[in-house]
């Protein structure tokens, strides 16, 4: 088996389901590949470069087959669908969003995706600069939302996850927090719907900015 950076990255992503990001070490990855840890450093120089490679694998999965909007497809729907793709891929891997956050992606499809996004927004009436400032807001929301969503799975807690606590908690001071006492869940049960709702708020803001600039 020939080892390269992409094989190391894919092996690391698969290993996450067992060890999580905190347990992902070069030694653990080397053991999974049945090699000595120093052999990995010929291909990835350290943990951060490994995370970059892992993020590139996720990015490639997220943009695979991505094309410009159909002729009758609103730019708002295309943006939402694009962010859904990234969230879906990050959710496929334990701690996937934490891996993706803050990485440097150099995949060949990066500027193809950037160009598609800019072209979609410019065709809708945005300037290149406003498009370049606007879309990252949605991207950062997607990554941040998914980080929180995966954290609430409770993998970081050895025993009982605090996220499993019902609402309202039995020790809540109802007289002081009457509105909180009305909640039956602190987090939305339907995370797909919650994500879409937040994304649509951002897209509505971008649309409002566009309309005011025309």
PDB file of C-alpha atoms in Angstrom:
ATOM      1  CA  UNK A   1       0.000   0.000   0.000  1.00  0.00           C
ATOM      2  CA  UNK A   2       1.488   3.301  -1.109  1.00  0.00           C
ATOM      3  CA  UNK A   3       1.115   6.011   1.515  1.00  0.00           C
ATOM      4  CA  UNK A   4       0.484   9.610   0.489  1.00  0.00           C
ATOM      5  CA  UNK A   5      -1.050  12.686   2.099  1.00  0.00           C
ATOM      6  CA  UNK A   6      -4.566  11.918   0.859  1.00  0.00           C
ATOM      7  CA  UNK A   7      -4.514   8.355   2.195  1.00  0.00           C
ATOM      8  CA  UNK A   8      -3.284   9.649   5.542  1.00  0.00           C
ATOM      9  CA  UNK A   9      -6.071  12.254   5.576  1.00  0.00           C
ATOM     10  CA  UNK A  10      -8.815   9.764   4.702  1.00  0.00           C
ATOM     11  CA  UNK A  11      -7.529   7.309   7.293  1.00  0.00           C
ATOM     12  CA  UNK A  12      -7.525  10.090   9.877  1.00  0.00           C
ATOM     13  CA  UNK A  13     -11.111  11.072   9.055  1.00  0.00           C
ATOM     14  CA  UNK A  14     -12.230   7.464   9.470  1.00  0.00           C
ATOM     15  CA  UNK A  15     -10.305   7.218  12.750  1.00  0.00           C
ATOM     16  CA  UNK A  16     -12.205  10.181  14.187  1.00  0.00           C
ATOM     17  CA  UNK A  17     -15.275   8.018  14.857  1.00  0.00           C
ATOM     18  CA  UNK A  18     -13.274   6.077  17.439  1.00  0.00           C
ATOM     19  CA  UNK A  19     -10.934   8.657  18.958  1.00  0.00           C
ATOM     20  CA  UNK A  20     -12.370  12.100  18.134  1.00  0.00           C
ATOM     21  CA  UNK A  21     -10.221  15.115  17.361  1.00  0.00           C
ATOM     22  CA  UNK A  22      -8.637  15.126  20.820  1.00  0.00           C
ATOM     23  CA  UNK A  23      -7.417  11.563  20.395  1.00  0.00           C
ATOM     24  CA  UNK A  24      -6.189  11.976  16.845  1.00  0.00           C
ATOM     25  CA  UNK A  25      -2.391  11.802  16.960  1.00  0.00           C
ATOM     26  CA  UNK A  26       0.223  11.037  14.361  1.00  0.00           C
ATOM     27  CA  UNK A  27       1.042   7.895  16.343  1.00  0.00           C
ATOM     28  CA  UNK A  28      -2.600   6.757  16.229  1.00  0.00           C
ATOM     29  CA  UNK A  29      -2.821   7.366  12.492  1.00  0.00           C
ATOM     30  CA  UNK A  30       0.457   5.529  11.891  1.00  0.00           C
ATOM     31  CA  UNK A  31      -0.806   2.547  13.879  1.00  0.00           C
ATOM     32  CA  UNK A  32      -3.984   2.488  11.764  1.00  0.00           C
ATOM     33  CA  UNK A  33      -1.837   2.441   8.609  1.00  0.00           C
ATOM     34  CA  UNK A  34       0.523  -0.145  10.127  1.00  0.00           C
ATOM     35  CA  UNK A  35       3.589   2.049   9.771  1.00  0.00           C
ATOM     36  CA  UNK A  36       5.881   3.928  12.133  1.00  0.00           C
ATOM     37  CA  UNK A  37       4.946   7.526  12.926  1.00  0.00           C
ATOM     38  CA  UNK A  38       8.090   9.035  11.308  1.00  0.00           C
ATOM     39  CA  UNK A  39       6.943   7.610   7.954  1.00  0.00           C
ATOM     40  CA  UNK A  40       3.995  10.040   8.006  1.00  0.00           C
ATOM     41  CA  UNK A  41       6.205  13.096   8.272  1.00  0.00           C
ATOM     42  CA  UNK A  42       7.420  12.569   4.716  1.00  0.00           C
ATOM     43  CA  UNK A  43       3.886  13.493   3.623  1.00  0.00           C
ATOM     44  CA  UNK A  44       2.473  15.751   6.372  1.00  0.00           C
ATOM     45  CA  UNK A  45       4.802  17.823   8.523  1.00  0.00           C
ATOM     46  CA  UNK A  46       2.621  17.911  11.640  1.00  0.00           C
ATOM     47  CA  UNK A  47      -0.850  17.967  13.128  1.00  0.00           C
ATOM     48  CA  UNK A  48      -1.931  21.233  11.497  1.00  0.00           C
ATOM     49  CA  UNK A  49      -0.867  20.096   8.044  1.00  0.00           C
ATOM     50  CA  UNK A  50      -2.749  16.854   8.690  1.00  0.00           C
ATOM     51  CA  UNK A  51      -5.872  18.855   9.531  1.00  0.00           C
ATOM     52  CA  UNK A  52      -5.410  20.869   6.318  1.00  0.00           C
ATOM     53  CA  UNK A  53      -5.313  17.650   4.317  1.00  0.00           C
ATOM     54  CA  UNK A  54      -8.370  16.303   6.119  1.00  0.00           C
ATOM     55  CA  UNK A  55     -10.252  19.540   5.428  1.00  0.00           C
ATOM     56  CA  UNK A  56      -9.319  19.281   1.749  1.00  0.00           C
ATOM     57  CA  UNK A  57     -10.848  15.800   1.570  1.00  0.00           C
ATOM     58  CA  UNK A  58     -14.078  17.130   3.113  1.00  0.00           C
ATOM     59  CA  UNK A  59     -14.072  20.161   0.841  1.00  0.00           C
ATOM     60  CA  UNK A  60     -13.665  17.972  -2.243  1.00  0.00           C
ATOM     61  CA  UNK A  61     -16.612  15.850  -1.135  1.00  0.00           C
ATOM     62  CA  UNK A  62     -18.737  18.948  -0.491  1.00  0.00           C
ATOM     63  CA  UNK A  63     -18.159  20.528  -3.898  1.00  0.00           C
ATOM     64  CA  UNK A  64     -18.136  17.344  -5.964  1.00  0.00           C
ATOM     65  CA  UNK A  65     -20.517  17.918  -8.866  1.00  0.00           C
ATOM     66  CA  UNK A  66     -21.270  21.513  -7.839  1.00  0.00           C
ATOM     67  CA  UNK A  67     -22.423  23.563 -10.812  1.00  0.00           C
ATOM     68  CA  UNK A  68     -23.854  27.018 -11.454  1.00  0.00           C
ATOM     69  CA  UNK A  69     -27.533  27.573 -10.644  1.00  0.00           C
ATOM     70  CA  UNK A  70     -30.060  26.243 -13.098  1.00  0.00           C
ATOM     71  CA  UNK A  71     -31.605  28.917 -15.294  1.00  0.00           C
ATOM     72  CA  UNK A  72     -34.759  29.088 -13.151  1.00  0.00           C
ATOM     73  CA  UNK A  73     -33.011  28.602  -9.784  1.00  0.00           C
ATOM     74  CA  UNK A  74     -32.908  31.690  -7.508  1.00  0.00           C
ATOM     75  CA  UNK A  75     -29.470  32.602  -6.245  1.00  0.00           C
ATOM     76  CA  UNK A  76     -30.795  32.388  -2.676  1.00  0.00           C
ATOM     77  CA  UNK A  77     -31.752  28.726  -3.137  1.00  0.00           C
ATOM     78  CA  UNK A  78     -28.400  27.926  -4.718  1.00  0.00           C
ATOM     79  CA  UNK A  79     -26.521  29.475  -1.786  1.00  0.00           C
ATOM     80  CA  UNK A  80     -28.598  27.563   0.746  1.00  0.00           C
ATOM     81  CA  UNK A  81     -28.104  24.289  -1.114  1.00  0.00           C
ATOM     82  CA  UNK A  82     -24.349  24.903  -1.275  1.00  0.00           C
ATOM     83  CA  UNK A  83     -24.067  25.434   2.470  1.00  0.00           C
ATOM     84  CA  UNK A  84     -26.201  22.353   3.122  1.00  0.00           C
ATOM     85  CA  UNK A  85     -23.687  20.302   1.153  1.00  0.00           C
ATOM     86  CA  UNK A  86     -20.807  21.443   3.349  1.00  0.00           C
ATOM     87  CA  UNK A  87     -22.735  20.874   6.582  1.00  0.00           C
ATOM     88  CA  UNK A  88     -23.765  17.395   5.456  1.00  0.00           C
ATOM     89  CA  UNK A  89     -20.136  16.418   4.785  1.00  0.00           C
ATOM     90  CA  UNK A  90     -18.869  17.827   8.084  1.00  0.00           C
ATOM     91  CA  UNK A  91     -21.601  15.963   9.961  1.00  0.00           C
ATOM     92  CA  UNK A  92     -20.515  12.728   8.309  1.00  0.00           C
ATOM     93  CA  UNK A  93     -17.315  12.770  10.368  1.00  0.00           C
ATOM     94  CA  UNK A  94     -17.096  13.034  14.135  1.00  0.00           C
ATOM     95  CA  UNK A  95     -15.725  16.515  14.975  1.00  0.00           C
ATOM     96  CA  UNK A  96     -15.727  17.225  11.240  1.00  0.00           C
ATOM     97  CA  UNK A  97     -16.556  20.908  11.667  1.00  0.00           C
ATOM     98  CA  UNK A  98     -13.779  21.397  14.227  1.00  0.00           C
ATOM     99  CA  UNK A  99     -11.369  19.786  11.792  1.00  0.00           C
ATOM    100  CA  UNK A 100     -12.556  22.044   8.978  1.00  0.00           C
ATOM    101  CA  UNK A 101     -12.419  25.308  10.947  1.00  0.00           C
ATOM    102  CA  UNK A 102      -9.300  27.406  10.523  1.00  0.00           C
ATOM    103  CA  UNK A 103      -7.620  25.221   7.925  1.00  0.00           C
ATOM    104  CA  UNK A 104      -5.778  26.274   4.777  1.00  0.00           C
ATOM    105  CA  UNK A 105      -7.350  24.604   1.745  1.00  0.00           C
ATOM    106  CA  UNK A 106      -5.370  24.439  -1.480  1.00  0.00           C
ATOM    107  CA  UNK A 107      -7.529  21.957  -3.351  1.00  0.00           C
ATOM    108  CA  UNK A 108      -7.689  22.516  -7.143  1.00  0.00           C
ATOM    109  CA  UNK A 109     -11.455  23.011  -6.915  1.00  0.00           C
ATOM    110  CA  UNK A 110     -11.134  25.910  -4.460  1.00  0.00           C
ATOM    111  CA  UNK A 111     -11.068  28.692  -7.058  1.00  0.00           C
ATOM    112  CA  UNK A 112     -13.542  26.889  -9.287  1.00  0.00           C
ATOM    113  CA  UNK A 113     -15.966  26.960  -6.351  1.00  0.00           C
ATOM    114  CA  UNK A 114     -15.030  30.545  -5.530  1.00  0.00           C
ATOM    115  CA  UNK A 115     -15.613  31.572  -9.135  1.00  0.00           C
ATOM    116  CA  UNK A 116     -19.001  29.813  -9.263  1.00  0.00           C
ATOM    117  CA  UNK A 117     -20.073  31.570  -6.083  1.00  0.00           C
ATOM    118  CA  UNK A 118     -18.857  34.993  -7.163  1.00  0.00           C
ATOM    119  CA  UNK A 119     -20.410  34.591 -10.614  1.00  0.00           C
ATOM    120  CA  UNK A 120     -23.746  33.559  -9.110  1.00  0.00           C
ATOM    121  CA  UNK A 121     -23.836  36.613  -6.848  1.00  0.00           C
ATOM    122  CA  UNK A 122     -22.513  39.055  -9.455  1.00  0.00           C
ATOM    123  CA  UNK A 123     -25.137  37.827 -11.915  1.00  0.00           C
ATOM    124  CA  UNK A 124     -27.720  38.550  -9.200  1.00  0.00           C
ATOM    125  CA  UNK A 125     -26.516  42.159  -9.008  1.00  0.00           C
ATOM    126  CA  UNK A 126     -23.824  42.131  -6.300  1.00  0.00           C
ATOM    127  CA  UNK A 127     -20.482  43.759  -6.889  1.00  0.00           C
ATOM    128  CA  UNK A 128     -17.483  41.434  -6.736  1.00  0.00           C
ATOM    129  CA  UNK A 129     -16.409  43.054  -3.462  1.00  0.00           C
ATOM    130  CA  UNK A 130     -19.819  42.759  -1.800  1.00  0.00           C
ATOM    131  CA  UNK A 131     -20.086  39.145  -2.962  1.00  0.00           C
ATOM    132  CA  UNK A 132     -16.622  38.395  -1.590  1.00  0.00           C
ATOM    133  CA  UNK A 133     -17.610  39.882   1.768  1.00  0.00           C
ATOM    134  CA  UNK A 134     -21.098  38.413   1.886  1.00  0.00           C
ATOM    135  CA  UNK A 135     -20.624  34.733   1.180  1.00  0.00           C
ATOM    136  CA  UNK A 136     -18.019  34.130   3.930  1.00  0.00           C
ATOM    137  CA  UNK A 137     -20.614  35.226   6.482  1.00  0.00           C
ATOM    138  CA  UNK A 138     -22.738  32.272   5.421  1.00  0.00           C
ATOM    139  CA  UNK A 139     -19.711  29.984   5.313  1.00  0.00           C
ATOM    140  CA  UNK A 140     -18.643  30.932   8.834  1.00  0.00           C
ATOM    141  CA  UNK A 141     -22.194  30.440  10.082  1.00  0.00           C
ATOM    142  CA  UNK A 142     -22.252  26.964   8.546  1.00  0.00           C
ATOM    143  CA  UNK A 143     -19.012  25.902  10.202  1.00  0.00           C
ATOM    144  CA  UNK A 144     -19.903  27.477  13.553  1.00  0.00           C
ATOM    145  CA  UNK A 145     -23.401  26.010  13.622  1.00  0.00           C
ATOM    146  CA  UNK A 146     -22.036  22.559  12.848  1.00  0.00           C
ATOM    147  CA  UNK A 147     -19.321  22.812  15.517  1.00  0.00           C
ATOM    148  CA  UNK A 148     -22.001  23.504  18.111  1.00  0.00           C
ATOM    149  CA  UNK A 149     -24.303  20.843  16.674  1.00  0.00           C
ATOM    150  CA  UNK A 150     -21.605  18.179  16.908  1.00  0.00           C
ATOM    151  CA  UNK A 151     -20.549  19.321  20.385  1.00  0.00           C
ATOM    152  CA  UNK A 152     -24.074  18.656  21.612  1.00  0.00           C
ATOM    153  CA  UNK A 153     -23.638  15.010  20.678  1.00  0.00           C
ATOM    154  CA  UNK A 154     -21.725  14.843  23.949  1.00  0.00           C
ATOM    155  CA  UNK A 155     -18.699  12.832  22.798  1.00  0.00           C
ATOM    156  CA  UNK A 156     -16.374  15.028  24.859  1.00  0.00           C
ATOM    157  CA  UNK A 157     -17.988  13.878  28.123  1.00  0.00           C
ATOM    158  CA  UNK A 158     -16.870  10.591  29.590  1.00  0.00           C
ATOM    159  CA  UNK A 159     -20.096   9.811  31.385  1.00  0.00           C
ATOM    160  CA  UNK A 160     -23.398  11.658  31.307  1.00  0.00           C
ATOM    161  CA  UNK A 161     -23.673  14.399  28.704  1.00  0.00           C
ATOM    162  CA  UNK A 162     -25.049  17.664  30.122  1.00  0.00           C
ATOM    163  CA  UNK A 163     -26.804  18.209  26.803  1.00  0.00           C
ATOM    164  CA  UNK A 164     -29.186  15.389  27.671  1.00  0.00           C
ATOM    165  CA  UNK A 165     -30.700  17.447  30.476  1.00  0.00           C
ATOM    166  CA  UNK A 166     -34.361  18.182  29.987  1.00  0.00           C
ATOM    167  CA  UNK A 167     -35.976  21.603  30.020  1.00  0.00           C
ATOM    168  CA  UNK A 168     -36.616  23.343  32.202  1.00  0.00           C
ATOM    169  CA  UNK A 169     -33.992  22.009  34.642  1.00  0.00           C
ATOM    170  CA  UNK A 170     -35.472  21.105  38.022  1.00  0.00           C
ATOM    171  CA  UNK A 171     -33.416  23.737  39.873  1.00  0.00           C
ATOM    172  CA  UNK A 172     -34.384  26.640  37.589  1.00  0.00           C
ATOM    173  CA  UNK A 173     -35.610  29.717  39.479  1.00  0.00           C
ATOM    174  CA  UNK A 174     -38.895  30.149  37.612  1.00  0.00           C
ATOM    175  CA  UNK A 175     -39.637  33.515  39.208  1.00  0.00           C
ATOM    176  CA  UNK A 176     -36.355  34.888  37.906  1.00  0.00           C
ATOM    177  CA  UNK A 177     -36.385  33.176  34.512  1.00  0.00           C
ATOM    178  CA  UNK A 178     -40.076  32.866  33.565  1.00  0.00           C
ATOM    179  CA  UNK A 179     -39.498  32.847  29.812  1.00  0.00           C
ATOM    180  CA  UNK A 180     -36.814  30.181  30.047  1.00  0.00           C
ATOM    181  CA  UNK A 181     -39.227  28.091  32.115  1.00  0.00           C
ATOM    182  CA  UNK A 182     -41.567  27.968  29.111  1.00  0.00           C
ATOM    183  CA  UNK A 183     -38.977  26.154  27.004  1.00  0.00           C
ATOM    184  CA  UNK A 184     -39.394  22.433  26.543  1.00  0.00           C
ATOM    185  CA  UNK A 185     -36.027  22.131  24.772  1.00  0.00           C
ATOM    186  CA  UNK A 186     -32.967  24.347  24.991  1.00  0.00           C
ATOM    187  CA  UNK A 187     -31.922  23.267  21.504  1.00  0.00           C
ATOM    188  CA  UNK A 188     -34.148  22.788  18.502  1.00  0.00           C
ATOM    189  CA  UNK A 189     -35.036  19.125  17.948  1.00  0.00           C
ATOM    190  CA  UNK A 190     -34.936  19.567  14.178  1.00  0.00           C
ATOM    191  CA  UNK A 191     -31.387  20.716  13.505  1.00  0.00           C
ATOM    192  CA  UNK A 192     -31.895  20.692   9.744  1.00  0.00           C
ATOM    193  CA  UNK A 193     -34.723  23.170  10.113  1.00  0.00           C
ATOM    194  CA  UNK A 194     -32.784  25.239  12.635  1.00  0.00           C
ATOM    195  CA  UNK A 195     -29.791  25.434  10.307  1.00  0.00           C
ATOM    196  CA  UNK A 196     -31.918  26.422   7.323  1.00  0.00           C
ATOM    197  CA  UNK A 197     -33.696  29.084   9.363  1.00  0.00           C
ATOM    198  CA  UNK A 198     -30.428  30.732  10.368  1.00  0.00           C
ATOM    199  CA  UNK A 199     -29.013  30.510   6.858  1.00  0.00           C
ATOM    200  CA  UNK A 200     -32.144  32.114   5.430  1.00  0.00           C
ATOM    201  CA  UNK A 201     -31.805  35.005   7.901  1.00  0.00           C
ATOM    202  CA  UNK A 202     -28.291  35.676   6.595  1.00  0.00           C
ATOM    203  CA  UNK A 203     -29.378  35.335   2.973  1.00  0.00           C
ATOM    204  CA  UNK A 204     -32.278  37.714   3.636  1.00  0.00           C
ATOM    205  CA  UNK A 205     -29.755  40.216   4.976  1.00  0.00           C
ATOM    206  CA  UNK A 206     -27.639  39.864   1.845  1.00  0.00           C
ATOM    207  CA  UNK A 207     -30.751  40.323  -0.298  1.00  0.00           C
ATOM    208  CA  UNK A 208     -31.723  43.466   1.609  1.00  0.00           C
ATOM    209  CA  UNK A 209     -28.248  44.898   1.128  1.00  0.00           C
ATOM    210  CA  UNK A 210     -28.467  44.137  -2.587  1.00  0.00           C
ATOM    211  CA  UNK A 211     -31.882  45.802  -2.946  1.00  0.00           C
ATOM    212  CA  UNK A 212     -30.665  48.922  -1.152  1.00  0.00           C
ATOM    213  CA  UNK A 213     -27.671  49.196  -3.453  1.00  0.00           C
ATOM    214  CA  UNK A 214     -29.718  49.072  -6.664  1.00  0.00           C
TER     215      UNK A 214
END
